[in-house]
C-alpha cells in the first residue's frame, strides 16, 4: 500500500514542480518568446485557468470510470502539456501549452486522494490523503529549486522536459503499483455542481479564491521581484581591509 501511495505522490510532485518552476523562469521565458515579463505572466494565468476549467469538468465526467485508469490518463495528460510547453516557440502557443498542462491538475489530486482512501482502513484515510499531498510539498523544497537551476543552466525548456520525465514515471508507477479501483457508478456532474449553490460553500470557496489569488499574484513575478526590485547585490558588502576603521 505504501508503494502504491508513493506512486500517486510522484504525480503530485510533478504537478507541484511545473506549477511553481515557471514563476522562477519567467524572465528567461519572456526573453525567448520576445515578450515583456508582465505579458509573459499570462502563461501563469493560463495554467491557472486550465485548473479552474479542468477540475470540475473532469471530476464530473470521469467520476464513474475506474480511478486507476483515470489517474494514469491524467498523469500522461500532464506530461503532454509540459511537452507542448517545452517545444512552444511563440506567445500564443505557450499560452495554449500551459492551459493544457493545467487541465489535469485538480482532477488528478481528487482522483489520487480517492484511490489512496480506498487502499487503507477507515482509521488511516486521513494519513493516506496526506501522504499523497506530500508530493507538492516536496516539490516546493526540492523539485522547484532543482528545476529552476536546471532551467537556468541548460535553458528553460529543460525544466519542462524534466517534468515530462517525472509525470511519465508517475504514470508508469501507478500502472505497475496501484491496484484496480472502481469508479462511482452513481456519480453525476449535475449532482456534484449543485453543491456550489449552498451559501456556506460559496463563502468558503470565495475566501479561498481571494487568499490564494493574492498569494499567486505575488509569486507569479517572484523572479523579477527578487532579482531586480529587491536588488540583493546591495546587501552584499565588500570585505574591508584588515585594520580599516568601520564607519559609524
Tab-separated table of C-alpha atoms in Angstrom, residues 14-232:
chain	number	residue	atom	x	y	z
A	14	UNK	CA	5.436	16.649	-10.948
A	15	UNK	CA	2.414	18.967	-10.645
A	16	UNK	CA	3.991	20.997	-7.843
A	17	UNK	CA	7.219	21.294	-9.811
A	18	UNK	CA	5.659	22.565	-13.039
A	19	UNK	CA	3.285	24.895	-11.215
A	20	UNK	CA	5.982	26.892	-9.418
A	21	UNK	CA	9.086	26.415	-11.573
A	22	UNK	CA	7.501	28.542	-14.317
A	23	UNK	CA	7.483	31.504	-11.955
A	24	UNK	CA	11.216	31.259	-11.295
A	25	UNK	CA	11.973	31.103	-15.034
A	26	UNK	CA	9.590	33.848	-16.158
A	27	UNK	CA	12.319	36.321	-17.271
A	28	UNK	CA	14.060	33.605	-19.313
A	29	UNK	CA	10.815	32.554	-20.985
A	30	UNK	CA	9.921	36.193	-21.704
A	31	UNK	CA	13.248	36.771	-23.452
A	32	UNK	CA	12.820	33.601	-25.511
A	33	UNK	CA	9.320	34.387	-26.814
A	34	UNK	CA	10.111	38.117	-27.205
A	35	UNK	CA	7.521	39.447	-24.775
A	36	UNK	CA	7.693	41.588	-21.664
A	37	UNK	CA	7.794	39.926	-18.266
A	38	UNK	CA	4.384	41.428	-17.457
A	39	UNK	CA	2.788	39.949	-20.576
A	40	UNK	CA	4.578	36.620	-20.182
A	41	UNK	CA	2.990	36.388	-16.739
A	42	UNK	CA	-0.188	35.482	-18.608
A	43	UNK	CA	1.189	31.953	-19.048
A	44	UNK	CA	0.831	31.511	-15.275
A	45	UNK	CA	-2.765	32.689	-15.563
A	46	UNK	CA	-3.312	30.294	-18.485
A	47	UNK	CA	-2.181	27.378	-16.306
A	48	UNK	CA	-4.499	28.520	-13.511
A	49	UNK	CA	-7.369	28.879	-15.981
A	50	UNK	CA	-6.748	25.291	-17.068
A	51	UNK	CA	-7.020	24.203	-13.431
A	52	UNK	CA	-10.279	26.116	-12.961
A	53	UNK	CA	-11.835	24.648	-16.097
A	54	UNK	CA	-10.405	21.149	-15.874
A	55	UNK	CA	-11.015	20.343	-12.222
A	56	UNK	CA	-14.843	20.415	-12.064
A	57	UNK	CA	-15.246	19.288	-15.677
A	58	UNK	CA	-13.000	16.223	-15.486
A	59	UNK	CA	-14.030	15.356	-11.930
A	60	UNK	CA	-17.648	15.173	-13.036
A	61	UNK	CA	-17.147	13.469	-16.385
A	62	UNK	CA	-14.641	10.848	-15.225
A	63	UNK	CA	-16.019	10.007	-11.773
A	64	UNK	CA	-17.777	6.837	-12.959
A	65	UNK	CA	-14.650	5.410	-14.659
A	66	UNK	CA	-12.043	3.149	-12.945
A	67	UNK	CA	-9.941	5.505	-10.874
A	68	UNK	CA	-6.595	3.854	-11.521
A	69	UNK	CA	-7.015	4.320	-15.269
A	70	UNK	CA	-8.151	7.915	-14.778
A	71	UNK	CA	-5.064	8.684	-12.669
A	72	UNK	CA	-2.796	7.237	-15.373
A	73	UNK	CA	-4.516	9.246	-18.123
A	74	UNK	CA	-4.286	12.460	-16.087
A	75	UNK	CA	-0.570	11.912	-15.423
A	76	UNK	CA	0.003	11.344	-19.140
A	77	UNK	CA	-2.009	14.493	-19.905
A	78	UNK	CA	0.238	16.429	-17.552
A	79	UNK	CA	3.287	15.089	-19.380
A	80	UNK	CA	1.719	16.073	-22.710
A	81	UNK	CA	1.014	19.633	-21.574
A	82	UNK	CA	4.569	20.100	-20.356
A	83	UNK	CA	5.955	18.572	-23.529
A	84	UNK	CA	3.988	21.151	-25.512
A	85	UNK	CA	5.390	23.845	-23.202
A	86	UNK	CA	8.932	22.648	-23.879
A	87	UNK	CA	8.558	22.964	-27.659
A	88	UNK	CA	6.458	26.166	-27.730
A	89	UNK	CA	8.208	28.978	-29.601
A	90	UNK	CA	5.633	31.789	-29.563
A	91	UNK	CA	3.485	33.563	-27.006
A	92	UNK	CA	0.159	32.094	-28.247
A	93	UNK	CA	1.482	28.520	-28.368
A	94	UNK	CA	2.933	28.921	-24.878
A	95	UNK	CA	-0.453	30.098	-23.578
A	96	UNK	CA	-2.169	27.059	-25.076
A	97	UNK	CA	0.510	24.685	-23.782
A	98	UNK	CA	0.280	25.993	-20.214
A	99	UNK	CA	-3.528	25.795	-20.332
A	100	UNK	CA	-3.310	22.139	-21.413
A	101	UNK	CA	-0.799	21.437	-18.640
A	102	UNK	CA	-3.154	22.913	-16.036
A	103	UNK	CA	-6.278	20.983	-17.052
A	104	UNK	CA	-5.424	17.697	-15.222
A	105	UNK	CA	-4.051	19.471	-12.122
A	106	UNK	CA	-7.004	19.494	-9.719
A	107	UNK	CA	-8.677	16.372	-11.099
A	108	UNK	CA	-5.506	14.369	-10.502
A	109	UNK	CA	-5.363	15.283	-6.819
A	110	UNK	CA	-9.040	14.433	-6.408
A	111	UNK	CA	-8.715	11.017	-8.051
A	112	UNK	CA	-5.405	10.230	-6.353
A	113	UNK	CA	-6.909	11.035	-2.940
A	114	UNK	CA	-9.903	8.774	-3.586
A	115	UNK	CA	-7.614	5.937	-4.677
A	116	UNK	CA	-5.444	6.365	-1.581
A	117	UNK	CA	-8.519	6.316	0.667
A	118	UNK	CA	-9.680	3.067	-0.913
A	119	UNK	CA	-6.341	1.360	-0.176
A	120	UNK	CA	-6.304	1.749	3.622
A	121	UNK	CA	-8.593	1.069	6.589
A	122	UNK	CA	-11.006	3.794	7.607
A	123	UNK	CA	-8.863	4.950	10.533
A	124	UNK	CA	-5.889	5.686	8.269
A	125	UNK	CA	-7.631	7.519	5.447
A	126	UNK	CA	-6.536	10.974	6.550
A	127	UNK	CA	-2.929	9.814	6.703
A	128	UNK	CA	-3.202	8.290	3.220
A	129	UNK	CA	-4.512	11.532	1.717
A	130	UNK	CA	-1.744	13.465	3.488
A	131	UNK	CA	0.833	11.102	2.013
A	132	UNK	CA	-0.468	11.776	-1.499
A	133	UNK	CA	-0.467	15.522	-0.879
A	134	UNK	CA	3.144	15.466	0.298
A	135	UNK	CA	4.158	15.427	-3.374
A	136	UNK	CA	3.622	19.194	-3.900
A	137	UNK	CA	5.323	19.960	-0.564
A	138	UNK	CA	8.427	18.004	-1.555
A	139	UNK	CA	8.288	19.719	-4.940
A	140	UNK	CA	8.469	23.125	-3.233
A	141	UNK	CA	11.511	22.037	-1.215
A	142	UNK	CA	13.424	20.003	-3.806
A	143	UNK	CA	11.712	19.904	-7.188
A	144	UNK	CA	11.265	23.630	-7.843
A	145	UNK	CA	14.825	24.706	-6.872
A	146	UNK	CA	16.307	21.826	-8.871
A	147	UNK	CA	14.100	22.519	-11.887
A	148	UNK	CA	14.850	26.255	-11.736
A	149	UNK	CA	18.592	25.608	-11.559
A	150	UNK	CA	18.313	23.177	-14.468
A	151	UNK	CA	16.384	25.744	-16.492
A	152	UNK	CA	18.905	28.485	-15.813
A	153	UNK	CA	21.855	26.223	-16.603
A	154	UNK	CA	20.535	24.467	-19.722
A	155	UNK	CA	17.640	26.652	-20.846
A	156	UNK	CA	14.097	26.942	-19.538
A	157	UNK	CA	12.857	24.173	-21.860
A	158	UNK	CA	14.909	21.644	-19.885
A	159	UNK	CA	12.668	22.285	-16.880
A	160	UNK	CA	9.559	21.210	-18.746
A	161	UNK	CA	11.295	18.131	-20.155
A	162	UNK	CA	12.193	17.215	-16.574
A	163	UNK	CA	8.516	17.451	-15.596
A	164	UNK	CA	7.615	15.282	-18.599
A	165	UNK	CA	10.005	12.620	-17.291
A	166	UNK	CA	8.643	12.820	-13.734
A	167	UNK	CA	4.997	12.700	-14.859
A	168	UNK	CA	5.798	9.761	-17.147
A	169	UNK	CA	7.472	7.958	-14.266
A	170	UNK	CA	4.389	8.656	-12.148
A	171	UNK	CA	2.075	7.206	-14.810
A	172	UNK	CA	4.197	4.051	-15.105
A	173	UNK	CA	4.398	3.706	-11.315
A	174	UNK	CA	0.630	3.971	-10.951
A	175	UNK	CA	0.134	1.451	-13.722
A	176	UNK	CA	2.510	-1.019	-12.068
A	177	UNK	CA	1.866	-0.495	-8.347
A	178	UNK	CA	-1.707	0.699	-7.790
A	179	UNK	CA	-4.400	-1.998	-7.668
A	180	UNK	CA	-7.573	-1.623	-9.751
A	181	UNK	CA	-10.012	0.813	-8.179
A	182	UNK	CA	-13.622	1.094	-9.415
A	183	UNK	CA	-15.284	4.423	-10.017
A	184	UNK	CA	-18.519	5.751	-8.562
A	185	UNK	CA	-21.317	4.416	-10.745
A	186	UNK	CA	-23.807	6.835	-9.169
A	187	UNK	CA	-21.701	9.931	-9.872
A	188	UNK	CA	-23.400	12.793	-11.692
A	189	UNK	CA	-21.832	16.124	-12.760
A	190	UNK	CA	-25.123	17.889	-12.078
A	191	UNK	CA	-25.277	16.491	-8.542
A	192	UNK	CA	-21.690	17.494	-7.809
A	193	UNK	CA	-22.063	21.033	-9.148
A	194	UNK	CA	-25.275	21.510	-7.180
A	195	UNK	CA	-23.141	21.764	-4.039
A	196	UNK	CA	-21.894	25.151	-5.258
A	197	UNK	CA	-25.394	26.549	-4.758
A	198	UNK	CA	-25.062	26.203	-0.984
A	199	UNK	CA	-24.270	29.656	0.548
A	200	UNK	CA	-21.731	28.305	3.057
A	201	UNK	CA	-19.833	26.506	0.299
A	202	UNK	CA	-19.796	29.684	-1.786
A	203	UNK	CA	-18.351	31.680	1.133
A	204	UNK	CA	-15.592	29.130	1.733
A	205	UNK	CA	-14.719	28.937	-1.975
A	206	UNK	CA	-14.711	32.734	-2.281
A	207	UNK	CA	-12.398	33.035	0.716
A	208	UNK	CA	-10.003	30.586	-0.874
A	209	UNK	CA	-10.123	32.461	-4.188
A	210	UNK	CA	-9.226	35.778	-2.543
A	211	UNK	CA	-6.486	34.301	-0.361
A	212	UNK	CA	-4.762	32.168	-2.963
A	213	UNK	CA	-5.340	34.794	-5.642
A	214	UNK	CA	-3.311	37.306	-3.656
A	215	UNK	CA	-0.531	34.818	-2.954
A	216	UNK	CA	-0.153	33.706	-6.544
A	217	UNK	CA	-0.386	37.259	-7.881
A	218	UNK	CA	2.835	37.948	-5.993
A	219	UNK	CA	4.504	34.581	-6.640
A	220	UNK	CA	3.917	34.846	-10.384
A	221	UNK	CA	6.527	37.605	-10.528
A	222	UNK	CA	8.814	36.387	-7.742
A	223	UNK	CA	11.862	36.163	-10.038
A	224	UNK	CA	11.920	39.827	-11.167
A	225	UNK	CA	10.877	40.958	-7.680
A	226	UNK	CA	13.837	39.209	-6.073
A	227	UNK	CA	16.464	39.861	-8.735
A	228	UNK	CA	15.532	43.375	-9.942
A	229	UNK	CA	13.304	45.146	-7.431
A	230	UNK	CA	14.872	43.878	-4.212
A	231	UNK	CA	18.420	44.297	-5.648
A	232	UNK	CA	20.090	41.660	-3.434
